[in-house]
mmCIF file of C-alpha atoms in Angstrom:
data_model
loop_
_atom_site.group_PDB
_atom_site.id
_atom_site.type_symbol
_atom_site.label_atom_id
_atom_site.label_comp_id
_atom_site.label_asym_id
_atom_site.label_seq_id
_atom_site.Cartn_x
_atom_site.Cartn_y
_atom_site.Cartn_z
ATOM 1 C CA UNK W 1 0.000 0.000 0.000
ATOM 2 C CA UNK W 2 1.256 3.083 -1.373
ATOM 3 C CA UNK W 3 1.586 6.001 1.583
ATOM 4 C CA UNK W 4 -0.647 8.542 -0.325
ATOM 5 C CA UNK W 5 -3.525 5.157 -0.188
ATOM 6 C CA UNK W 6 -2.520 4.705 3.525
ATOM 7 C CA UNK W 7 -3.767 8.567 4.200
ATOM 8 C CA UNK W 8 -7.045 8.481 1.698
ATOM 9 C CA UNK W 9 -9.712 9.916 3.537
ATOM 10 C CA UNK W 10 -13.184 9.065 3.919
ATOM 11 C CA UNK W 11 -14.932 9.936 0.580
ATOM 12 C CA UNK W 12 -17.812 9.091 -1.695
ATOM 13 C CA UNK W 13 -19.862 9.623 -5.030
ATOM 14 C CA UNK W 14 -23.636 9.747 -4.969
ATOM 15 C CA UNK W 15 -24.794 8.530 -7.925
ATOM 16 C CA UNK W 16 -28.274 10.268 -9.478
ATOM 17 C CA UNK W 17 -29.495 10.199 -6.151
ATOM 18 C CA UNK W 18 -29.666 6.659 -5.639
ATOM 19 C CA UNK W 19 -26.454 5.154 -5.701
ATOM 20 C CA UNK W 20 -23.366 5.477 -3.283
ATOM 21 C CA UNK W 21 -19.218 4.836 -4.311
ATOM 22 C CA UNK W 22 -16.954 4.457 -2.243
ATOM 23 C CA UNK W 23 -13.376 5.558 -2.300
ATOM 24 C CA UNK W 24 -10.783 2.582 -2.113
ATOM 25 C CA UNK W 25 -7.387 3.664 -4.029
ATOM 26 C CA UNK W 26 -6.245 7.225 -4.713
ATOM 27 C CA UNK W 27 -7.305 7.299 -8.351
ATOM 28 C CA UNK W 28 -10.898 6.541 -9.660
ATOM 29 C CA UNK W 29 -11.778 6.395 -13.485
ATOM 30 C CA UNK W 30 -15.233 7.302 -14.289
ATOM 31 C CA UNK W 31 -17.231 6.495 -17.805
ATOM 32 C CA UNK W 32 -18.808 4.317 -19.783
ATOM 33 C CA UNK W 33 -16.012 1.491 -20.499
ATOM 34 C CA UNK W 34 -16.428 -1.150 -17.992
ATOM 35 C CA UNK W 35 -12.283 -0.390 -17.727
ATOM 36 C CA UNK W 36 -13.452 1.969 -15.461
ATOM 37 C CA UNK W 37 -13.794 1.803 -11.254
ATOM 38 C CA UNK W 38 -16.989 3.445 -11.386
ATOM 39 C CA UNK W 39 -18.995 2.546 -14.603
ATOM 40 C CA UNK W 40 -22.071 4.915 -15.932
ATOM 41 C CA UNK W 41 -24.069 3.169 -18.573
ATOM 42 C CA UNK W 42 -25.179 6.223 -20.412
ATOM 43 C CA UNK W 43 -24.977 6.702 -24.369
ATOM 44 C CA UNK W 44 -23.786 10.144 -23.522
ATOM 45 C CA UNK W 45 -20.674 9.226 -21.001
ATOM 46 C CA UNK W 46 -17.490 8.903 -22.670
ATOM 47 C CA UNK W 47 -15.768 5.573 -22.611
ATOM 48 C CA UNK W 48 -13.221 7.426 -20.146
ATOM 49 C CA UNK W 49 -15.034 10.271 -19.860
ATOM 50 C CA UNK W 50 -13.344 11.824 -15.883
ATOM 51 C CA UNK W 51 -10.865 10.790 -13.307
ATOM 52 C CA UNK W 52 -10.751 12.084 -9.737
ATOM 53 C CA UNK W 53 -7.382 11.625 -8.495
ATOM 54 C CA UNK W 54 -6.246 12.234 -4.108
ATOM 55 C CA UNK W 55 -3.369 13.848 -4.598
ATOM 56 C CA UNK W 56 -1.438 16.582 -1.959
ATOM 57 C CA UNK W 57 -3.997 16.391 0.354
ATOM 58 C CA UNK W 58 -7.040 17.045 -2.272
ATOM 59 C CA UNK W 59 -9.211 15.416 -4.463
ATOM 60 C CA UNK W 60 -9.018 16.706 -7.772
ATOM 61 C CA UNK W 61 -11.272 15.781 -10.931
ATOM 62 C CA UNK W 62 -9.872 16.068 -14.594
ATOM 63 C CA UNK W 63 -12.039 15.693 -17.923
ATOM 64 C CA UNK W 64 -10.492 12.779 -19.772
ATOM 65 C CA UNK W 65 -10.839 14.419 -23.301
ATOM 66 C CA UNK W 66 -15.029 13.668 -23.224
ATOM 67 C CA UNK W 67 -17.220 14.933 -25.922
ATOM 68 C CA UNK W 68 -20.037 16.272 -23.327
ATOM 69 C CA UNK W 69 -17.632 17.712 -21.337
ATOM 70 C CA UNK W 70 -17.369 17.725 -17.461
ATOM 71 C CA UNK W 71 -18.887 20.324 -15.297
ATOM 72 C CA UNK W 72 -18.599 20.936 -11.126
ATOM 73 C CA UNK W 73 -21.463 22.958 -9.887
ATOM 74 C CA UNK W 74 -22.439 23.844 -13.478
ATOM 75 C CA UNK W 75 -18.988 25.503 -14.528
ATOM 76 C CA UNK W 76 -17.183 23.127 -17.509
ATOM 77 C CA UNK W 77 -13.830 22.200 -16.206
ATOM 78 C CA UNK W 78 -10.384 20.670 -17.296
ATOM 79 C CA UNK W 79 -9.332 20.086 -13.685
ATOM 80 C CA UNK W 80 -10.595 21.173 -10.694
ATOM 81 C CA UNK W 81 -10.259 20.907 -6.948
ATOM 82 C CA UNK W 82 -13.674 18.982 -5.539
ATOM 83 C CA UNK W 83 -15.127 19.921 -2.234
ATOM 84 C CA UNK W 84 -17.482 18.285 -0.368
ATOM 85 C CA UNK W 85 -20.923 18.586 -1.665
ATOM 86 C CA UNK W 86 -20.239 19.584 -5.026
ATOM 87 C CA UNK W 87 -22.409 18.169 -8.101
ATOM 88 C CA UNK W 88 -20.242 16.671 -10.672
ATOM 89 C CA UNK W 89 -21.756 16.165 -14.161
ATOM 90 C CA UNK W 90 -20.883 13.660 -16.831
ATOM 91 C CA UNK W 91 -22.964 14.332 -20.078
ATOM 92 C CA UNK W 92 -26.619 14.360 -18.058
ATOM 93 C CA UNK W 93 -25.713 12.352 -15.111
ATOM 94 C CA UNK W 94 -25.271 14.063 -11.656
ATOM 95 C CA UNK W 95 -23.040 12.534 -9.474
ATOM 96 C CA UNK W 96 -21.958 14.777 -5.157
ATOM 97 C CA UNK W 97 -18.859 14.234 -3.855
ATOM 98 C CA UNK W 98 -18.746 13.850 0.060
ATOM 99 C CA UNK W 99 -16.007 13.118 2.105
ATOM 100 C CA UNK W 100 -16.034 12.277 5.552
ATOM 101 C CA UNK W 101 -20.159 11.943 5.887
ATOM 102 C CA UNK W 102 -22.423 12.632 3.154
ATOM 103 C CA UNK W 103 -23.829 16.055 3.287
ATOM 104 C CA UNK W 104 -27.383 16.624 4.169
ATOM 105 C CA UNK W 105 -28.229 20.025 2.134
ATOM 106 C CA UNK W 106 -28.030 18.013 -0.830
ATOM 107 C CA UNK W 107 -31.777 17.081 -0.931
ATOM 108 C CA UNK W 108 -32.308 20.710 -0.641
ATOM 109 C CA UNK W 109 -29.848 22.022 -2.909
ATOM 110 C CA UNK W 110 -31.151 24.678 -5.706
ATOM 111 C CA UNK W 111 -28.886 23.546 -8.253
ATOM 112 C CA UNK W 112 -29.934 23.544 -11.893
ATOM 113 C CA UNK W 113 -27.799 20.952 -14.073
ATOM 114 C CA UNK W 114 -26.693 22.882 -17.412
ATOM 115 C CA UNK W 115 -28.716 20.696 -19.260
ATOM 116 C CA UNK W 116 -32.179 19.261 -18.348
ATOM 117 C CA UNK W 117 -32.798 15.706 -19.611
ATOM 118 C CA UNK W 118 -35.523 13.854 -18.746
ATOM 119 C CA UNK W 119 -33.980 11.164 -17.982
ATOM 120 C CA UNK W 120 -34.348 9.643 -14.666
ATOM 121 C CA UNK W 121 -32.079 6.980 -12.662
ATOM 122 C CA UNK W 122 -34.133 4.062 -13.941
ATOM 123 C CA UNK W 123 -32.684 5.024 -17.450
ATOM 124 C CA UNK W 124 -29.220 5.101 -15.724
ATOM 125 C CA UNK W 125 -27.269 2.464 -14.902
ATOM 126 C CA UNK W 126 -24.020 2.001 -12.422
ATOM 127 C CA UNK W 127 -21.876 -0.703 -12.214
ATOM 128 C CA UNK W 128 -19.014 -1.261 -10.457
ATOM 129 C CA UNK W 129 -16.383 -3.638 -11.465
ATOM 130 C CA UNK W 130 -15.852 -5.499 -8.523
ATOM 131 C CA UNK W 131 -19.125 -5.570 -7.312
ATOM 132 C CA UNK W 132 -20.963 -8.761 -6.726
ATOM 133 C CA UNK W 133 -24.579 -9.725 -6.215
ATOM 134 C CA UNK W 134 -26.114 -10.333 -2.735
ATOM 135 C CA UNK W 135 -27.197 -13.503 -2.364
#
């Protein structure tokens, strides 16, 4: 175990408000390849569409070249630092990062996505490469 995985902190993605990832290694690949740690099944996700990546004491997100782009709190972004309770979105899929505990406002929150899609998290689905189905 590498010392910058020793000090990972507690953190987490909340998936279209249904579904939680956790945090287990300092870099996590996000899209629509199943390559990925966290896959999104959604036509509009790149196949390696985002990375966030613990590094110097932060957790930082980078756009991995994606055709619809990656936003944090609406603003597109290259790379930026993530802070807990901001909404990350991949094409039209919303995903908050937490750390430590999840943060409550979120059910609250007035944020409008930059695009509206009528898709809801039925249409959307997650899959994790090492998950594995309760028996």
């Amino acid at each position: 175990m590498s010392d910058e995985e020793a000090r990972l902190p507690a953190a987490l993605l909340f998936v279209e408000n249904s579904k939680v990832y956790s945090f287990d290694k300092p870099v996590i690949r996000i899209g629509r390849a199943r390559s990925n740690d966290l896959v999104v099944a959604h036509e509009k996700v790149s196949r390696k569409h985002a990375e966030i990546r613990y590094q110097d004491g932060r957790f930082l997100i980078r756009d991995l070249g994606s055709k619809g782009g990656t936003y944090v709190n609406g603003i597109q972004i290259e790379t930026a630092e993530l802070n807990k309770g901001d909404v990350i979105t991949l094409a039209s899929v919303h995903i908050v990062f937490g750390q430590d505990e999840f943060p409550v406002a979120i059910s609250t929150s007035k944020y409008v996505p930059p695009e509206v899609n009528k898709k809801t998290s039925e249409d959307i689905t997650i899959v994790r490469r090492d998950w594995k189905k309760d028996k």
